[in-house]
Coordinates of C-alpha atoms in Angstrom, one line a residue:
M1 CA 6.5 18.2 7.5
T2 CA 4.3 18.3 10.7
Q3 CA 4.7 15.1 12.7
F4 CA 3.1 13.5 15.8
V5 CA 6.1 14.1 18.1
N6 CA 6.7 16.2 21.2
K7 CA 10.3 17.1 21.5
K8 CA 12.7 15.5 19.0
E9 CA 15.1 14.9 21.9
D10 CA 12.5 12.6 23.5
I11 CA 11.1 10.8 20.5
V12 CA 13.1 7.6 20.9
A13 CA 12.6 7.2 24.7
E14 CA 8.8 7.9 24.4
A15 CA 8.5 5.5 21.5
V16 CA 10.3 2.8 23.4
D17 CA 8.1 3.3 26.4
G18 CA 5.0 3.3 24.2
L19 CA 6.0 -0.1 22.8
I20 CA 6.6 -1.5 26.2
A21 CA 3.4 -0.1 27.7
T22 CA 1.3 -1.8 25.0
S23 CA 3.2 -5.1 25.0
G24 CA 1.0 -6.8 27.5
G25 CA 3.9 -7.3 29.9
R26 CA 6.0 -9.2 27.4
L27 CA 8.7 -6.5 27.3
T28 CA 10.7 -4.4 29.8
R29 CA 13.7 -2.1 29.6
L30 CA 16.8 -1.2 31.4
D31 CA 16.6 1.8 33.7
G32 CA 19.3 3.8 31.9
Y33 CA 17.5 6.7 30.1
P34 CA 18.4 8.9 28.4
H35 CA 21.7 7.4 27.3
I36 CA 20.9 3.7 27.6
R37 CA 17.7 2.4 25.8
V38 CA 17.6 -1.4 25.9
V39 CA 14.4 -3.3 25.4
L40 CA 14.4 -6.9 26.7
R41 CA 12.1 -9.9 27.1
A42 CA 10.4 -9.7 30.5
D43 CA 10.5 -13.5 30.8
W44 CA 14.2 -14.0 30.0
D45 CA 16.1 -16.3 32.5
K46 CA 19.5 -16.5 30.7
S47 CA 19.2 -20.3 30.3
K48 CA 19.8 -20.2 26.5
V49 CA 21.8 -18.2 24.0
A50 CA 20.8 -14.6 23.9
I51 CA 20.2 -12.9 20.5
V52 CA 20.9 -9.1 20.6
S53 CA 20.6 -6.6 17.8
G54 CA 19.8 -3.0 17.4
G55 CA 20.9 0.2 15.8
G56 CA 19.5 3.7 15.2
A57 CA 15.8 4.4 15.7
G58 CA 13.7 5.2 12.6
H59 CA 13.5 1.6 11.3
E60 CA 10.5 0.5 13.4
P61 CA 9.3 -2.1 14.0
A62 CA 12.9 -3.1 13.8
H63 CA 14.6 -3.7 16.1
A64 CA 12.7 -3.5 19.4
G65 CA 9.5 -4.7 17.7
F66 CA 11.2 -8.1 17.2
V67 CA 12.1 -8.7 20.8
G68 CA 10.2 -11.8 21.9
E69 CA 10.2 -15.6 22.1
G70 CA 11.8 -17.0 19.0
M71 CA 13.5 -13.9 17.8
L72 CA 15.5 -11.2 19.7
T73 CA 16.3 -11.4 23.4
A74 CA 17.1 -7.7 23.5
A75 CA 17.3 -4.7 21.2
V76 CA 19.6 -1.7 21.8
C77 CA 18.1 1.6 20.5
G78 CA 20.1 4.6 19.3
D79 CA 18.9 8.0 18.3
V80 CA 17.2 8.4 14.9
F81 CA 19.6 6.8 12.3
A82 CA 22.4 6.8 14.8
S83 CA 24.2 3.8 16.4
P84 CA 23.7 3.2 20.1
S85 CA 26.7 3.9 22.3
V86 CA 29.2 1.3 23.4
D87 CA 27.9 1.5 26.9
A88 CA 24.3 1.0 25.7
V89 CA 25.3 -2.1 23.8
L90 CA 27.4 -3.4 26.7
A91 CA 24.5 -2.9 29.0
G92 CA 22.2 -4.9 26.8
I93 CA 24.8 -7.8 26.6
L94 CA 25.3 -7.9 30.3
A95 CA 21.6 -7.8 31.0
V96 CA 20.7 -10.9 29.0
T97 CA 23.9 -13.0 28.7
G98 CA 24.2 -16.2 30.8
P99 CA 26.5 -19.2 30.6
S100 CA 25.3 -20.1 27.1
G101 CA 26.6 -16.8 25.7
C102 CA 25.3 -14.1 23.3
L103 CA 25.1 -13.5 19.6
L104 CA 25.2 -9.9 18.3
V105 CA 23.5 -9.4 15.0
V106 CA 24.8 -6.2 13.5
K107 CA 24.0 -4.3 10.3
N108 CA 27.1 -3.4 8.3
Y109 CA 27.5 0.3 9.1
T110 CA 30.6 1.8 10.5
G111 CA 29.0 3.1 13.7
D112 CA 27.3 -0.2 14.4
R113 CA 30.3 -2.3 13.7
L114 CA 32.5 -0.2 15.9
N115 CA 30.2 0.3 18.9
F116 CA 28.9 -3.3 18.9
G117 CA 32.4 -4.6 18.3
L118 CA 34.0 -2.7 21.2
A119 CA 31.1 -3.7 23.4
A120 CA 31.6 -7.3 22.5
E121 CA 35.3 -7.0 23.4
R122 CA 34.5 -5.5 26.8
A123 CA 31.9 -8.2 27.5
R124 CA 34.5 -10.9 26.7
A125 CA 36.8 -9.2 29.2
F126 CA 34.0 -9.9 31.8
G127 CA 34.3 -13.5 30.9
L128 CA 31.2 -13.7 28.8
K129 CA 30.9 -15.8 25.6
V130 CA 30.0 -13.3 22.8
E131 CA 29.9 -13.8 19.0
M132 CA 29.1 -11.1 16.4
V133 CA 27.8 -11.5 12.9
I134 CA 27.7 -8.7 10.3
V135 CA 24.8 -8.5 7.9
D136 CA 25.7 -7.1 4.5
D137 CA 22.8 -8.0 2.2
D138 CA 22.4 -4.7 0.2
I139 CA 23.3 -5.2 -3.5
A140 CA 22.7 -1.6 -4.5
L141 CA 26.3 -0.7 -4.8
P142 CA 28.1 -3.8 -6.1
D143 CA 31.6 -2.1 -6.1
L144 CA 31.3 -1.1 -2.4
P145 CA 33.8 -3.2 -0.5
Q146 CA 31.5 -3.4 2.5
A147 CA 27.8 -3.7 1.5
R148 CA 25.2 -2.2 3.9
G149 CA 23.0 -4.3 6.1
V150 CA 19.3 -3.7 5.4
A151 CA 16.0 -5.8 5.5
G152 CA 17.8 -9.1 5.1
T153 CA 18.8 -8.7 8.8
L154 CA 15.3 -9.9 9.7
F155 CA 16.0 -13.4 8.2
V156 CA 19.1 -13.6 10.5
H157 CA 17.0 -12.5 13.5
K158 CA 14.4 -15.2 12.9
I159 CA 16.8 -18.0 12.2
A160 CA 19.1 -17.3 15.1
G161 CA 16.2 -16.6 17.4
A162 CA 14.5 -19.9 16.5
M163 CA 17.7 -21.9 17.0
A164 CA 18.3 -20.3 20.4
Q165 CA 14.7 -21.0 21.4
A166 CA 15.3 -24.6 20.5
G167 CA 18.4 -24.8 22.7
A168 CA 21.2 -24.7 20.1
D169 CA 24.7 -23.6 21.3
L170 CA 26.4 -20.3 20.5
A171 CA 28.9 -21.7 18.0
T172 CA 26.2 -23.5 16.0
I173 CA 23.9 -20.5 15.9
A174 CA 26.7 -18.1 14.9
E175 CA 27.8 -20.5 12.1
A176 CA 24.2 -20.8 10.9
A177 CA 23.8 -17.0 11.0
R178 CA 26.9 -16.4 8.9
G179 CA 25.8 -19.1 6.4
A180 CA 22.4 -17.4 6.0
I181 CA 24.0 -14.0 5.6
S182 CA 26.1 -15.3 2.7
R183 CA 22.9 -16.2 0.8
V184 CA 20.8 -13.0 1.4
S185 CA 20.5 -10.1 -1.1
T186 CA 18.3 -7.0 -0.9
I187 CA 17.5 -4.0 -3.1
G188 CA 15.1 -1.1 -2.4
M189 CA 13.3 1.6 -4.3
S190 CA 11.5 4.7 -3.2
L191 CA 9.4 7.5 -4.7
D192 CA 10.3 10.0 -1.9
T193 CA 12.8 10.6 0.8
C194 CA 12.1 10.3 4.6
T195 CA 11.8 13.2 7.1
I196 CA 14.1 13.1 10.1
P197 CA 12.4 14.8 13.0
G198 CA 13.7 18.3 13.4
T199 CA 15.4 18.3 10.0
P200 CA 14.1 19.8 6.7
K201 CA 13.0 17.2 4.2
D202 CA 15.4 16.4 1.4
A203 CA 13.3 16.8 -1.8
R204 CA 15.9 15.3 -4.2
I205 CA 13.6 12.9 -6.0
P206 CA 11.6 14.8 -8.7
T207 CA 8.1 13.9 -9.8
G208 CA 8.2 11.1 -12.3
K209 CA 11.4 9.6 -10.9
A210 CA 12.2 6.9 -8.3
E211 CA 15.5 6.1 -6.6
L212 CA 16.8 2.6 -7.0
G213 CA 19.1 1.2 -4.3
L214 CA 18.8 3.8 -1.7
G215 CA 19.8 3.2 1.9
I216 CA 17.6 2.9 5.0
H217 CA 19.1 6.1 6.6
G218 CA 18.0 8.3 3.7
E219 CA 21.2 7.8 1.7
A220 CA 20.7 8.6 -2.0
G221 CA 20.1 5.7 -4.3
A222 CA 22.5 4.2 -6.7
Q223 CA 20.6 5.8 -9.5
Q224 CA 17.4 7.8 -10.2
V225 CA 15.2 6.0 -12.7
E226 CA 12.0 6.9 -14.6
F227 CA 8.9 5.8 -12.7
S228 CA 5.6 4.9 -14.5
D229 CA 3.9 2.2 -12.5
A230 CA 4.2 -0.7 -10.0
R231 CA 4.9 -3.2 -12.7
S232 CA 7.9 -1.4 -14.2
A233 CA 9.2 -0.6 -10.7
T234 CA 9.0 -4.2 -9.6
E235 CA 10.7 -5.4 -12.7
M236 CA 13.6 -3.0 -12.2
V237 CA 14.1 -4.4 -8.8
A238 CA 13.8 -8.0 -10.1
A239 CA 16.3 -7.2 -12.8
R240 CA 18.9 -6.1 -10.2
L241 CA 18.2 -9.2 -8.1
S242 CA 18.4 -11.5 -11.0
K243 CA 22.1 -10.6 -11.4
V244 CA 23.0 -12.3 -8.1
L245 CA 20.6 -15.3 -8.4
S246 CA 21.7 -18.8 -9.2
K247 CA 19.5 -20.0 -12.0
D248 CA 19.0 -23.5 -10.5
K249 CA 18.2 -22.3 -7.0
T250 CA 14.9 -21.3 -5.2
Y251 CA 14.4 -18.4 -2.8
V252 CA 12.4 -17.0 0.0
A253 CA 11.3 -13.4 -0.8
L254 CA 10.8 -10.7 1.9
L255 CA 8.7 -7.9 0.7
N256 CA 9.3 -4.9 3.0
N257 CA 7.5 -1.6 3.3
L258 CA 10.0 1.2 3.9
G259 CA 7.4 3.0 6.0
G260 CA 5.2 5.3 3.9
T261 CA 3.7 2.9 1.3
S262 CA 0.1 2.1 1.8
V263 CA -1.1 -1.5 2.4
L264 CA -3.0 -1.3 -0.9
E265 CA 0.2 -0.5 -2.8
M266 CA 2.1 -3.2 -1.1
Q267 CA -0.4 -5.8 -2.1
V268 CA -0.1 -4.5 -5.7
L269 CA 3.7 -4.9 -5.4
A270 CA 3.2 -8.4 -4.1
Y271 CA 1.0 -9.2 -7.2
E272 CA 3.7 -7.8 -9.5
L273 CA 6.5 -9.7 -7.7
S274 CA 4.4 -12.9 -8.1
R275 CA 4.5 -12.5 -11.9
S276 CA 7.9 -10.9 -12.3
S277 CA 10.8 -12.2 -14.2
I278 CA 12.2 -13.9 -11.1
S279 CA 8.9 -15.3 -9.8
S280 CA 9.6 -18.8 -10.9
Q281 CA 12.4 -19.0 -8.4
I282 CA 10.5 -17.7 -5.5
T283 CA 8.8 -20.5 -3.5
H284 CA 8.0 -18.7 -0.2
V285 CA 7.4 -15.1 0.9
V286 CA 7.5 -13.1 4.1
G287 CA 5.1 -10.1 3.9
P288 CA 4.2 -7.8 2.3
A289 CA 4.8 -6.1 5.7
T290 CA 6.3 -3.2 7.5
L291 CA 9.5 -4.7 8.9
M292 CA 12.7 -2.6 8.4
T293 CA 11.6 1.0 7.6
S294 CA 13.2 4.3 7.0
L295 CA 10.8 6.5 8.9
E296 CA 7.9 7.3 6.5
M297 CA 9.9 6.7 3.2
R298 CA 7.4 5.9 0.4
G299 CA 9.2 2.9 -0.9
F300 CA 9.8 -0.9 -0.7
S301 CA 12.5 -3.4 -0.7
V302 CA 12.8 -7.0 -1.9
T303 CA 15.1 -9.4 -0.1
L304 CA 15.9 -12.9 -1.6
F305 CA 17.2 -15.7 0.6
E306 CA 18.5 -19.0 -0.7
A307 CA 17.2 -21.0 2.2
T308 CA 17.8 -24.6 2.9
A309 CA 15.0 -26.9 4.1
E310 CA 16.2 -26.6 7.7
E311 CA 16.2 -22.8 7.4
L312 CA 12.7 -22.8 6.0
S313 CA 11.5 -24.7 9.1
L314 CA 13.3 -22.1 11.3
L315 CA 11.6 -19.2 9.4
D316 CA 8.3 -21.0 9.9
A317 CA 8.9 -21.8 13.6
P318 CA 6.2 -20.2 15.8
N319 CA 6.7 -17.1 17.8
D320 CA 4.5 -14.6 19.6
L321 CA 5.5 -11.5 17.7
A322 CA 2.8 -9.6 15.8
N323 CA 5.4 -7.8 13.7
W324 CA 6.7 -11.0 12.2
P325 CA 4.1 -11.9 9.4
G326 CA 5.2 -15.5 9.1
L327 CA 6.4 -17.5 6.1
S328 CA 3.9 -18.4 3.4
P329 CA 4.3 -20.5 0.3
V330 CA 3.7 -18.7 -3.0
S331 CA 0.7 -20.1 -4.7
R332 CA -1.4 -19.3 -7.8
V333 CA -4.4 -17.1 -7.4
S334 CA -7.3 -19.5 -6.9
T335 CA -10.9 -18.6 -7.9
R336 CA -14.3 -20.1 -7.4
E337 CA -17.4 -19.8 -9.6
L338 CA -19.9 -17.1 -8.7
P339 CA -23.0 -18.4 -7.0
D340 CA -25.9 -18.9 -9.5
G341 CA -27.9 -16.0 -8.2
L342 CA -25.1 -13.6 -9.2
R343 CA -24.7 -14.9 -12.7
P344 CA -26.5 -12.3 -14.9
I345 CA -28.8 -13.5 -17.6
R346 CA -27.6 -11.4 -20.5
P347 CA -29.9 -10.5 -23.4
M348 CA -28.9 -11.5 -26.9
P349 CA -26.3 -9.0 -28.2
S350 CA -27.4 -6.9 -31.3
D351 CA -25.8 -4.0 -33.1
H352 CA -27.3 -0.6 -34.0
A353 CA -24.8 1.9 -35.4
A354 CA -26.5 5.0 -34.1
T355 CA -26.9 3.7 -30.6
R356 CA -23.3 2.5 -30.5
E357 CA -22.1 5.9 -31.6
F358 CA -24.3 7.7 -29.0
I359 CA -23.2 5.5 -26.1
T360 CA -19.6 5.8 -27.2
L361 CA -19.9 9.6 -27.3
C362 CA -21.5 9.8 -23.8
C363 CA -18.6 7.6 -22.5
E364 CA -15.9 9.7 -24.1
I365 CA -17.4 12.9 -22.7
L366 CA -17.2 11.4 -19.2
I367 CA -13.7 10.1 -19.8
D368 CA -12.5 13.6 -20.9
A369 CA -14.0 15.1 -17.8
E370 CA -12.1 12.8 -15.4
A371 CA -9.5 15.2 -14.1
K372 CA -11.9 18.1 -13.8
L373 CA -14.4 16.0 -11.8
N374 CA -11.7 14.5 -9.5
A375 CA -10.5 18.0 -8.7
L376 CA -14.0 19.0 -7.7
D377 CA -14.5 15.9 -5.7
A378 CA -11.3 16.4 -3.8
R379 CA -13.1 19.2 -1.9
A380 CA -15.5 16.6 -0.5
G381 CA -13.3 13.6 0.1
D382 CA -11.2 11.2 -1.9
G383 CA -11.4 12.9 -5.3
D384 CA -12.5 9.9 -7.3
T385 CA -15.8 10.9 -8.9
G386 CA -14.1 11.5 -12.3
S387 CA -12.2 8.2 -12.1
T388 CA -15.3 6.3 -11.0
L389 CA -17.3 7.6 -13.9
A390 CA -14.5 7.3 -16.4
G391 CA -13.8 3.7 -15.3
A392 CA -17.4 2.8 -15.8
A393 CA -17.4 4.6 -19.2
R394 CA -14.4 2.6 -20.3
A395 CA -16.0 -0.6 -19.2
L396 CA -19.2 0.2 -21.0
I397 CA -17.3 0.9 -24.2
G398 CA -15.6 -2.4 -23.8
A399 CA -19.0 -4.2 -23.3
L400 CA -20.7 -2.7 -26.4
D401 CA -20.3 -5.9 -28.5
N402 CA -22.2 -7.8 -25.8
L403 CA -25.1 -5.3 -25.4
P404 CA -28.6 -5.5 -27.1
L405 CA -28.0 -2.1 -28.9
S406 CA -31.0 -2.6 -31.2
D407 CA -33.5 -3.2 -28.4
H408 CA -33.6 -0.1 -26.2
T409 CA -35.9 -1.8 -23.7
Q410 CA -33.4 -4.5 -23.0
L411 CA -30.5 -2.0 -23.4
Y412 CA -31.5 0.0 -20.3
R413 CA -31.5 -3.1 -18.2
A414 CA -28.2 -4.3 -19.7
I415 CA -26.6 -0.9 -18.9
G416 CA -27.8 -1.1 -15.4
Q417 CA -26.3 -4.6 -15.0
E418 CA -23.0 -3.4 -16.4
L419 CA -22.8 -0.4 -14.1
S420 CA -23.6 -2.6 -11.1
Q421 CA -20.5 -4.7 -11.9
S422 CA -18.1 -2.1 -13.2
M423 CA -18.8 1.1 -11.3
G424 CA -17.8 1.4 -7.7
G425 CA -19.2 3.5 -4.9
S426 CA -22.7 4.5 -4.1
S427 CA -23.1 6.3 -7.5
G428 CA -22.6 3.0 -9.3
V429 CA -25.4 1.4 -7.3
L430 CA -27.7 4.4 -7.8
L431 CA -27.2 4.6 -11.5
A432 CA -27.7 0.8 -11.8
I433 CA -31.0 1.2 -10.0
M434 CA -32.0 4.0 -12.3
F435 CA -31.3 2.1 -15.5
A436 CA -32.8 -1.1 -14.3
A437 CA -36.0 0.7 -13.3
A438 CA -36.0 2.6 -16.7
G439 CA -35.8 -0.8 -18.4
D440 CA -38.8 -2.1 -16.5
A441 CA -40.7 1.0 -17.4
A442 CA -39.8 0.9 -21.1
S443 CA -40.8 -2.8 -21.3
S444 CA -44.3 -1.7 -20.3
G445 CA -44.6 0.7 -23.3
V446 CA -43.4 4.0 -21.8
N447 CA -41.3 6.1 -24.1
L448 CA -37.6 6.2 -23.5
V449 CA -37.4 9.7 -21.9
S450 CA -40.3 8.9 -19.6
A451 CA -38.7 5.7 -18.7
L452 CA -35.5 7.6 -17.6
R453 CA -37.7 9.9 -15.5
I454 CA -39.3 6.8 -13.8
G455 CA -35.8 5.4 -13.3
L456 CA -34.7 8.7 -11.7
E457 CA -37.7 8.6 -9.3
R458 CA -36.8 5.0 -8.3
M459 CA -33.2 6.1 -7.7
Q460 CA -34.4 8.9 -5.5
Q461 CA -36.7 6.7 -3.5
I462 CA -33.9 4.3 -2.7
G463 CA -31.1 6.7 -2.4
G464 CA -33.0 9.4 -0.5
A465 CA -31.8 12.4 -2.5
E466 CA -34.2 15.2 -3.4
L467 CA -33.8 18.4 -5.4
G468 CA -31.8 20.8 -3.3
D469 CA -29.8 18.1 -1.5
R470 CA -26.6 19.0 -3.4
T471 CA -26.2 15.8 -5.5
M472 CA -26.3 14.8 -9.2
V473 CA -30.2 14.9 -8.8
D474 CA -30.0 18.7 -8.9
A475 CA -28.8 18.6 -12.5
L476 CA -30.3 15.3 -13.7
H477 CA -33.9 16.0 -12.6
P478 CA -34.3 19.4 -14.5
A479 CA -32.4 18.0 -17.5
L480 CA -34.8 15.0 -17.8
A481 CA -37.8 17.2 -17.2
V482 CA -37.1 19.1 -20.5
L483 CA -35.3 16.4 -22.5
E484 CA -38.2 16.0 -24.9
D485 CA -37.6 19.6 -25.9
G486 CA -34.1 18.6 -27.1
I487 CA -30.6 18.0 -25.9
E488 CA -29.7 21.7 -25.8
A489 CA -32.6 22.5 -23.5
A490 CA -31.6 19.6 -21.2
A491 CA -28.0 20.9 -21.2
M492 CA -29.1 24.4 -20.2
A493 CA -31.3 23.0 -17.4
A494 CA -28.5 20.7 -16.2
R495 CA -26.0 23.6 -16.1
T496 CA -28.5 25.8 -14.2
G497 CA -29.1 23.0 -11.7
A498 CA -25.4 22.3 -11.2
A499 CA -24.6 26.0 -10.7
K500 CA -27.2 26.2 -8.0
T501 CA -25.3 23.5 -6.0
A502 CA -22.4 25.9 -5.6
E503 CA -24.8 28.2 -3.6
M504 CA -25.9 25.4 -1.3
A505 CA -24.2 25.7 2.1
Q506 CA -25.4 22.3 3.2
A507 CA -25.6 18.9 1.6
R508 CA -28.3 16.5 2.8
A509 CA -27.1 13.4 1.0
G510 CA -23.9 12.0 -0.3
R511 CA -20.3 12.4 0.9
S512 CA -20.7 16.2 0.9
S513 CA -23.2 15.9 3.8
Y514 CA -20.2 15.4 6.1
L515 CA -18.7 18.8 5.2
N516 CA -19.3 22.3 6.6
A517 CA -20.5 25.4 4.7
E518 CA -17.1 26.8 4.3
Q519 CA -15.9 23.7 2.5
L520 CA -18.9 23.6 0.2
T521 CA -19.9 27.2 -0.7
G522 CA -18.6 28.2 -4.2
Y523 CA -18.0 24.7 -5.4
V524 CA -20.3 22.8 -7.7
D525 CA -21.2 19.3 -6.6
P526 CA -19.1 16.9 -8.7
G527 CA -22.0 14.6 -9.5
A528 CA -24.1 17.5 -10.8
E529 CA -21.2 18.8 -12.7
A530 CA -20.8 15.4 -14.4
V531 CA -24.4 15.5 -15.6
A532 CA -24.0 19.1 -16.9
C533 CA -20.8 18.1 -18.7
L534 CA -22.5 15.1 -20.3
F535 CA -25.4 17.1 -21.7
E536 CA -23.2 20.0 -22.8
G537 CA -20.9 17.6 -24.6
L538 CA -23.9 16.0 -26.4
T539 CA -25.1 19.5 -27.4
A540 CA -21.7 20.5 -28.8
K541 CA -21.6 17.3 -30.9
E542 CA -25.2 17.9 -32.1
K543 CA -24.3 21.5 -33.2
A544 CA -21.1 20.2 -34.9
V545 CA -23.0 17.8 -37.1

C-alpha cells in the first residue's frame, strides 16, 4: 500500500519532529537521534514525580501525543512496533527525574519489560528513585500467563499524571497505578490488518470476517468471527467483556479507534455500545477517539475500568492535551420538538389500490437498481446514487398508509414532502421541488402528465440543469415529453436520452461537473440511468400484464 512516508528508516524521527514542530512550544526532545528519541515537556522543572512511558512507534497518538501537563512527562519512542533501547529509556529517565522520583508505565510485552526494567535498574544505580508498573489489560487470551498491555494504558497515564501534577509522592502514585491496572480490561476487533512501512500487508482476514482479540502490533486475533454489522460486532466485544465484569459494579469505558476506522463508524460503535448488553454498567466514557492505534488498522477496542470516585475525578482532571478527549458521563439521547414551521401539515390519508400498486412498483424498480446505479456513480464520486434513491423508495413504501392515494393532486405534494425528509443530497431536494410544483399545478386543473412537466420546469429553474448538461434531466425531459403516448414511448425516450450522456465529455451541473472528459466519456450519468431504468421497468410490467 502506498503511504505518505519518505524513507522507512526516517519515519519515526520525522514524525517525532513533526509533533514537536506543531506543539506550540509545549514539547521538546533530547538531542540523541537516531538511536535516542525522547519527547519531553518543555516546561518541566523536575519538582514533581515524573511519569515516563513509551514503546514502539505505530500507536500514535500514544505515547508522545500524551506528553503534557497532567499526563506524561516524557515518552520514549522506538521503531515501528519495536521497544526503545535501554539507553533511550535511561536517557528519558535521567532527563526528567528529580528528587521526587520517576514512575515508568510499561505495556506488558517482553521487549518493553526488559528494556524499561534494565533502564530502571541503571537509573537506581545513579541514586534515582524509580518505580515501574506493568499494564496487562488485554483479555483476548485468558490462558496467557502474562496478558498484553493495550489501550487501558491510557487510564494509567491519566491517573498517574493527574496525581503527579497535584503533588503526590512516588510511592502513592505507584500504588494507585497498580490498583487501577488490576481493574482494567480491554478487548479489540478489526476488519483488516495494518501495514508496517516497507513490509507487505498481511491479508489474513477474509471478506465477511473480523478478528476478535487481536494485538496492537498486528498479532493475529484470538479468533476469526463472522462479521455482519456494527451491532453484532459490538455485542461480541461486550460478551467477552461481560465475562470479567462484576455484576454489581459500574465502569468507565474507553472506546478506542485502532487507526483506520472513520469517525462516522466510531460514532455508530458508540451508539451500539450505549445500548449493548453491558451498557447498564457503563456510567462514563472516554472517546470515541483515536488513542492507542495499530497504524491504520480498521478496528476498535473497548476498555472497561472499574473506577473509584477518586479515580473518576483524576480522569476528569483538566490538562492541555488535545489528544485526550476527556471523561463524559453516559446519558440518554435527548431530543427537542421540531419548530412549528417544520412540522408538515399532512393531508388526510386515503387508499387507492391501483395507485398503491403503481407507487410500490416504481419503488421496487429503484431498489432493484441500487447496486447498478452505485457502480455508475462511483465514477463521479461517492457511489451513492443507487443507495440514495433506494433509501427514498423504501421510505416511500413505508409511508404509503399515510399518503392521500385517492387524491392525486394532494399525492404529488405529499410525495414531495416525503422526499424532502427521507432523501438525502441535492437529488432529494430537486425531486421534492418537482413534486411540490407538480402538486400546485395539478390543483389548478392541469392534467397529471402536464403537472409533472411543470414540476420538471420548476426543478430546472431552481437547480439550473438543462438538456445536455449530463444530469437526470437528459432522460426525464424527453420521457415526460412523450409520456402521453404511453409508458413504452417514454421508456424509449428516456433510454435514448440517458445513452447520450455517455457521449458528453463535460457535465455542466451536478457532481460530474468536477470531473474531466476522460473520467466521463463512455459512462452514462447515474441520474439519467435511474430514470431510464424506472420507465423500462414500468414498460416490462405493463407488457407482462
